[in-house]
């Protein structure tokens, strides 16, 4: 596809977004999908060889039987500095059984001698990526559940969190705002005690913004950091696996196209449903790197992404091209750091993780083979193993307690 023809396709998309009727809105979404999918010819073959009705039934069956995203914790809400309500859930540590002697004497004596409560346990705070939600950590949550105190939260305008109030008033969303949101969640859900911060994609950027704005918090409370499939900047140079002509066209007009689509959200949402098969292929291409992804996991990823309204997609997109937090990375130098990425990530390529590792030479850098952007869903055991090891290295979890929690394989009695 030439650059001029690519621009024509995207321009047509923008025009379609403003037209009346769900069919034209569907064409608008399809045009972007065709342009961005590039060489994904296999997707088209699959759609031609399997009937649409059969595919719809398969999606419904996977939705009904898939257990992913079903884990829940104690709910809570934090309030951002602009009044936006941020939803989070807490998984507490399972209390170790105490002996009668310990219950009757040891605990009481400690309180009498020291006059204060036991120190707050470590809290692992998980921040999700763009167009996802806290449930994207499903496998890690299942494996670490009960082992450590953990907080899972939905970024503003995502999942169960409220629509960004500033954005409703026309204020552009930025990564700095997300960093302040994370601070509000920490203040509400983990106001004291050591912290381990884990973030995927936009969630990792959110952590960098937190470090940039609250260096004392990082210095005083953060015990370890995990940066998964993320970037410290230069996202405007990512080619998404497309030819040069297509990339140039997309970069030039996509922000305007998304803005136009966002202004016709109701029509475009109908179009997304009408072109669900196309977008399923597109999501699979940009989420995973291997060909044998569990269909139930692939469908789970679709559901997460489909749940993000098009106007939210549009309003967040510009923040990534402006994102540059390389200057904040040195704030993580004094703690154990895990940097992990898929070798076939088309959204935040592994070269961006390598660039972070250059600034943090003491960090553990893990590049996962045959893995795409949603590496924590595609290769969950690898990600969970490395997270469990990070907790041990940071001294927040005794090695003897990790055991089978480092794997997502079904454990006896679980």
XYZ file of C-alpha atoms in Angstrom:
414
model
C 0.000 0.000 0.000
C 1.484 3.388 -0.976
C 1.622 6.288 1.467
C -0.934 8.271 -0.534
C -3.385 5.383 -0.727
C -2.917 4.677 2.962
C -3.738 8.286 3.766
C -6.801 8.042 1.559
C -8.061 5.044 3.511
C -7.625 6.822 6.831
C -9.165 10.028 5.511
C -12.165 8.042 4.393
C -12.337 6.647 7.898
C -12.580 10.136 9.358
C -15.374 11.062 6.965
C -17.263 7.890 7.744
C -17.066 8.579 11.456
C -19.153 11.694 11.051
C -21.830 10.084 8.937
C -25.168 8.884 10.214
C -25.831 5.185 10.618
C -24.050 2.305 12.267
C -22.997 0.796 8.945
C -20.779 3.739 8.070
C -19.380 3.798 11.575
C -18.544 0.148 11.120
C -16.734 0.933 7.888
C -14.753 3.585 9.755
C -13.560 1.073 12.318
C -12.872 -1.477 9.609
C -10.733 0.961 7.628
C -8.427 1.516 10.589
C -8.316 -2.219 11.176
C -7.350 -2.975 7.586
C -4.619 -0.346 7.590
C -3.168 -1.348 10.956
C -3.367 -5.094 10.355
C -0.908 -4.811 7.474
C 0.330 -8.285 6.612
C -2.178 -10.205 8.748
C -3.540 -12.130 5.759
C -4.024 -15.221 7.866
C -6.798 -13.433 9.728
C -8.745 -12.973 6.502
C -8.333 -16.648 5.595
C -9.650 -17.701 8.977
C -12.698 -15.449 8.601
C -13.449 -16.886 5.161
C -13.207 -20.515 6.241
C -15.266 -20.316 9.435
C -18.846 -19.112 9.311
C -19.788 -15.900 11.114
C -22.534 -17.611 13.096
C -20.143 -20.338 14.188
C -17.592 -17.750 15.334
C -20.254 -15.913 17.332
C -21.306 -19.141 19.055
C -17.667 -19.920 19.831
C -17.175 -16.493 21.425
C -20.275 -16.940 23.568
C -19.124 -20.395 24.639
C -15.695 -19.080 25.628
C -17.300 -16.208 27.537
C -19.490 -18.658 29.455
C -16.797 -21.197 30.321
C -13.633 -19.111 30.689
C -12.740 -18.465 34.357
C -10.503 -15.517 33.524
C -11.247 -12.216 35.209
C -13.422 -13.843 37.869
C -11.165 -13.199 40.885
C -12.379 -10.499 43.246
C -11.002 -8.883 46.395
C -12.126 -6.379 48.999
C -13.336 -3.328 47.026
C -12.352 0.240 47.716
C -12.368 3.636 46.069
C -9.757 6.362 45.987
C -10.405 9.910 44.839
C -8.011 11.527 42.366
C -6.986 15.177 42.610
C -9.653 16.151 40.070
C -12.403 14.220 41.876
C -12.342 11.108 39.669
C -13.258 7.939 41.580
C -10.649 5.200 41.161
C -11.736 1.635 41.871
C -9.358 -0.855 43.477
C -9.472 -4.247 45.140
C -7.260 -5.662 47.878
C -6.208 -9.282 48.292
C -4.999 -9.756 51.837
C -2.357 -12.198 53.067
C -3.742 -15.434 54.425
C -3.137 -15.421 58.183
C -0.792 -18.149 59.373
C -2.418 -20.381 62.004
C -1.219 -19.498 65.499
C -0.650 -21.937 68.318
C -2.561 -21.571 71.561
C 0.612 -20.392 73.325
C 1.300 -17.752 70.662
C -2.257 -16.483 70.810
C -2.304 -16.345 74.602
C 1.115 -14.906 75.300
C 3.452 -13.909 72.468
C 1.218 -11.435 70.680
C 0.005 -9.841 73.909
C 3.525 -9.551 75.312
C 4.790 -7.848 72.136
C 2.031 -5.278 72.251
C 2.737 -4.611 75.925
C 6.531 -4.371 75.433
C 6.614 -2.287 72.293
C 3.345 -0.446 72.627
C 2.529 -0.560 68.929
C 1.060 -2.799 66.273
C 3.149 -5.077 64.084
C 4.609 -3.277 61.049
C 2.395 -3.075 57.975
C 3.007 -5.921 55.501
C 4.453 -5.319 52.061
C 1.832 -4.407 49.462
C 2.258 -5.229 45.786
C 0.432 -2.640 43.655
C -0.463 -3.790 40.126
C -1.091 -1.128 37.445
C -2.601 -2.270 34.139
C -2.129 -1.075 30.570
C -4.031 0.950 27.976
C -7.481 -0.406 27.051
C -7.237 -3.119 29.712
C -8.210 -3.357 33.394
C -7.117 -4.907 36.652
C -8.345 -8.314 35.470
C -5.484 -8.423 32.936
C -3.378 -9.641 35.905
C -5.637 -12.695 36.337
C -2.922 -15.368 36.233
C -0.536 -13.508 38.511
C -3.374 -12.779 40.912
C -4.333 -16.440 41.017
C -0.758 -17.507 41.719
C 0.076 -14.885 44.354
C -3.325 -14.818 46.036
C -2.947 -15.161 49.790
C 0.849 -15.072 49.594
C 1.263 -11.292 49.596
C -0.984 -8.324 50.211
C -1.846 -7.009 46.745
C -3.758 -4.063 45.315
C -5.259 -4.198 41.833
C -6.774 -1.006 40.465
C -8.467 0.288 37.324
C -6.937 3.356 35.726
C -9.265 6.319 35.212
C -11.933 5.762 32.554
C -11.036 2.044 32.486
C -12.727 -0.930 34.134
C -14.799 -0.011 37.182
C -13.163 3.361 37.762
C -15.044 6.547 37.012
C -14.761 8.546 33.813
C -11.992 11.107 34.161
C -13.642 14.316 35.390
C -10.969 16.565 33.924
C -11.347 14.850 30.559
C -15.101 15.390 30.650
C -14.265 19.087 30.952
C -11.941 18.934 27.957
C -8.591 18.609 29.762
C -6.258 16.203 27.895
C -5.195 13.175 29.890
C -1.470 12.831 30.465
C 0.862 10.284 32.016
C 1.567 12.709 34.889
C -2.120 12.599 35.791
C -1.950 8.807 35.913
C 1.024 9.043 38.271
C -1.029 11.219 40.618
C -3.886 8.733 40.337
C -1.560 5.944 41.457
C -0.474 8.057 44.424
C -4.147 8.482 45.404
C -4.665 4.703 45.250
C -1.574 4.066 47.370
C -2.713 6.648 49.935
C -6.099 4.950 50.181
C -5.196 1.262 49.915
C -1.646 1.098 51.302
C -0.951 4.240 53.341
C 1.950 2.636 55.233
C 4.455 -0.164 54.885
C 6.789 -1.209 52.072
C 5.583 -1.319 48.472
C 6.378 -3.365 45.392
C 5.210 -1.669 42.192
C 4.309 -3.763 39.142
C 3.102 -2.201 35.907
C 2.344 -3.358 32.384
C 2.630 -0.983 29.415
C 0.763 2.210 30.393
C 0.912 0.932 33.976
C 4.704 0.997 33.865
C 4.579 4.542 32.516
C 2.256 5.421 35.385
C 4.879 4.150 37.821
C 7.546 6.277 36.129
C 5.307 9.337 36.495
C 4.865 8.479 40.179
C 8.651 8.338 40.609
C 9.044 11.628 38.754
C 6.547 13.469 40.948
C 7.013 11.702 44.298
C 10.698 10.723 44.590
C 10.504 10.622 48.401
C 7.801 7.946 48.225
C 10.008 5.802 46.017
C 13.036 6.348 48.258
C 11.247 5.709 51.547
C 8.755 2.966 50.764
C 9.368 1.141 47.477
C 11.165 -2.185 47.944
C 11.089 -3.465 44.349
C 9.799 -2.589 40.885
C 8.548 -4.669 37.917
C 8.287 -2.991 34.504
C 6.524 -5.263 32.013
C 6.132 -4.520 28.308
C 6.556 -0.800 28.831
C 8.524 2.210 27.609
C 10.167 5.318 29.018
C 9.596 7.311 25.818
C 9.991 7.621 22.032
C 6.756 5.739 21.380
C 6.173 7.986 18.378
C 8.915 6.031 16.605
C 7.231 2.615 16.957
C 6.280 1.150 13.557
C 3.748 -1.460 14.836
C 5.164 -3.964 12.348
C 3.900 -1.938 9.390
C 5.671 -0.870 6.202
C 7.168 2.626 6.237
C 4.432 4.130 4.056
C 1.654 2.817 6.255
C 3.379 3.974 9.445
C 3.859 7.502 8.121
C 0.216 7.736 7.124
C -1.020 6.411 10.448
C 1.178 8.796 12.433
C 0.005 11.752 10.404
C -3.728 11.258 10.600
C -4.563 8.722 13.307
C -4.925 11.263 16.150
C -7.480 13.201 14.114
C -9.265 10.022 13.085
C -9.541 8.823 16.667
C -10.852 12.213 17.733
C -13.496 12.058 15.010
C -14.442 8.518 15.996
C -14.609 9.518 19.656
C -17.047 12.304 18.832
C -19.388 9.698 17.314
C -18.933 7.142 20.082
C -22.402 5.602 19.947
C -22.250 4.997 16.208
C -18.723 3.674 16.318
C -19.505 1.249 19.141
C -22.203 -0.236 16.933
C -19.623 -0.448 14.164
C -17.159 -2.228 16.444
C -19.790 -4.841 17.214
C -20.625 -5.206 13.538
C -16.956 -5.758 12.662
C -16.126 -7.906 15.704
C -14.443 -10.594 13.607
C -12.026 -8.142 12.043
C -11.134 -6.612 15.372
C -10.681 -10.056 16.937
C -7.933 -10.736 14.404
C -6.430 -7.311 14.934
C -6.395 -7.728 18.720
C -4.785 -11.146 18.417
C -2.053 -9.833 16.124
C -1.111 -6.961 18.425
C -1.562 -8.803 21.711
C 0.253 -12.108 21.193
C 3.437 -13.328 19.544
C 2.843 -17.088 19.358
C 0.427 -18.928 17.088
C -0.914 -21.409 19.638
C -2.524 -19.039 22.145
C -5.317 -20.650 24.152
C -8.559 -19.514 22.426
C -10.127 -18.786 25.815
C -7.205 -16.495 26.702
C -7.399 -14.771 23.313
C -11.111 -14.218 23.811
C -10.469 -12.878 27.319
C -8.086 -10.296 25.836
C -10.771 -9.315 23.320
C -13.295 -8.772 26.101
C -10.906 -6.577 28.058
C -10.122 -4.392 25.065
C -13.684 -4.291 23.747
C -14.828 -2.965 27.144
C -12.873 0.263 26.615
C -15.155 2.860 24.950
C -13.857 4.408 21.723
C -13.879 7.917 23.200
C -11.563 6.704 25.982
C -9.311 5.075 23.388
C -9.213 8.402 21.554
C -8.519 10.644 24.532
C -5.636 8.529 25.900
C -3.803 7.962 22.620
C -2.033 11.357 22.341
C -0.502 10.933 25.800
C 1.778 8.159 24.563
C 3.519 10.156 21.860
C 4.223 12.862 24.456
C 5.402 10.383 27.111
C 9.044 10.776 28.156
C 10.018 9.628 31.625
C 13.559 8.435 31.018
C 14.698 11.063 33.510
C 12.637 9.413 36.257
C 14.185 5.948 35.878
C 17.255 6.607 38.084
C 14.824 6.840 41.012
C 14.561 3.029 40.795
C 18.318 2.352 40.916
C 18.500 1.547 44.613
C 15.922 -1.281 44.589
C 15.660 -4.638 42.804
C 14.075 -4.121 39.374
C 12.571 -6.615 36.928
C 12.295 -5.499 33.295
C 10.378 -7.993 31.155
C 9.114 -7.885 27.568
C 8.021 -10.149 24.732
C 10.418 -10.478 21.832
C 7.537 -10.038 19.353
C 5.838 -7.087 21.052
C 4.651 -4.744 18.284
C 3.214 -2.129 20.661
C 6.137 -1.498 23.028
C 8.999 -3.373 21.351
C 11.572 -5.139 23.513
C 14.151 -2.543 22.424
C 12.312 -0.108 24.725
C 12.845 -2.477 27.657
C 16.492 -2.763 26.701
C 16.728 1.041 26.740
C 15.308 1.066 30.292
C 17.844 -1.590 31.292
C 20.646 0.641 29.984
C 19.611 3.256 32.547
C 19.140 0.605 35.260
C 22.146 -1.697 34.738
C 21.486 -3.541 37.993
C 18.026 -4.642 36.846
C 17.114 -8.136 35.708
C 16.216 -7.980 32.006
C 14.052 -10.824 30.683
C 13.070 -11.024 27.000
C 10.448 -13.755 26.595
C 10.562 -15.722 23.306
C 7.406 -15.981 21.184
C 5.629 -13.377 23.277
C 3.673 -10.294 22.295
C 2.397 -7.272 24.176
C 0.108 -9.174 26.573
C 2.959 -11.347 27.788
C 1.400 -11.814 31.253
C -1.577 -13.564 29.584
C 0.352 -15.345 26.844
C 3.169 -16.717 29.021
C 1.741 -16.312 32.527
C 4.012 -18.791 34.280
C 7.150 -17.022 33.063
C 5.878 -13.655 34.275
C 4.674 -15.051 37.600
C 7.960 -16.896 38.175
C 9.961 -13.720 37.639
C 7.629 -11.695 39.885
C 7.889 -14.308 42.642
C 11.671 -14.242 42.315
C 11.622 -10.427 42.536
C 9.657 -10.637 45.784
C 12.223 -13.043 47.208
C 15.203 -10.945 46.035
C 13.711 -7.846 47.597
C 13.288 -9.650 50.908
C 9.538 -9.030 50.990
C 8.595 -12.729 50.779
C 10.656 -15.578 52.308
C 11.843 -18.065 49.691
C 10.359 -20.930 51.671
C 6.883 -19.435 51.254
C 6.936 -19.113 47.464
C 6.882 -22.764 46.429
C 4.172 -23.501 43.873
C 2.953 -19.910 43.873
C 5.505 -19.182 41.147
C 3.443 -21.228 38.682
C -0.107 -20.831 37.415
C -0.516 -24.601 37.192
C -3.459 -25.827 39.223
C -2.327 -26.611 42.752
C -3.873 -29.403 44.860
C -6.720 -28.076 46.919
C -6.806 -24.691 45.172
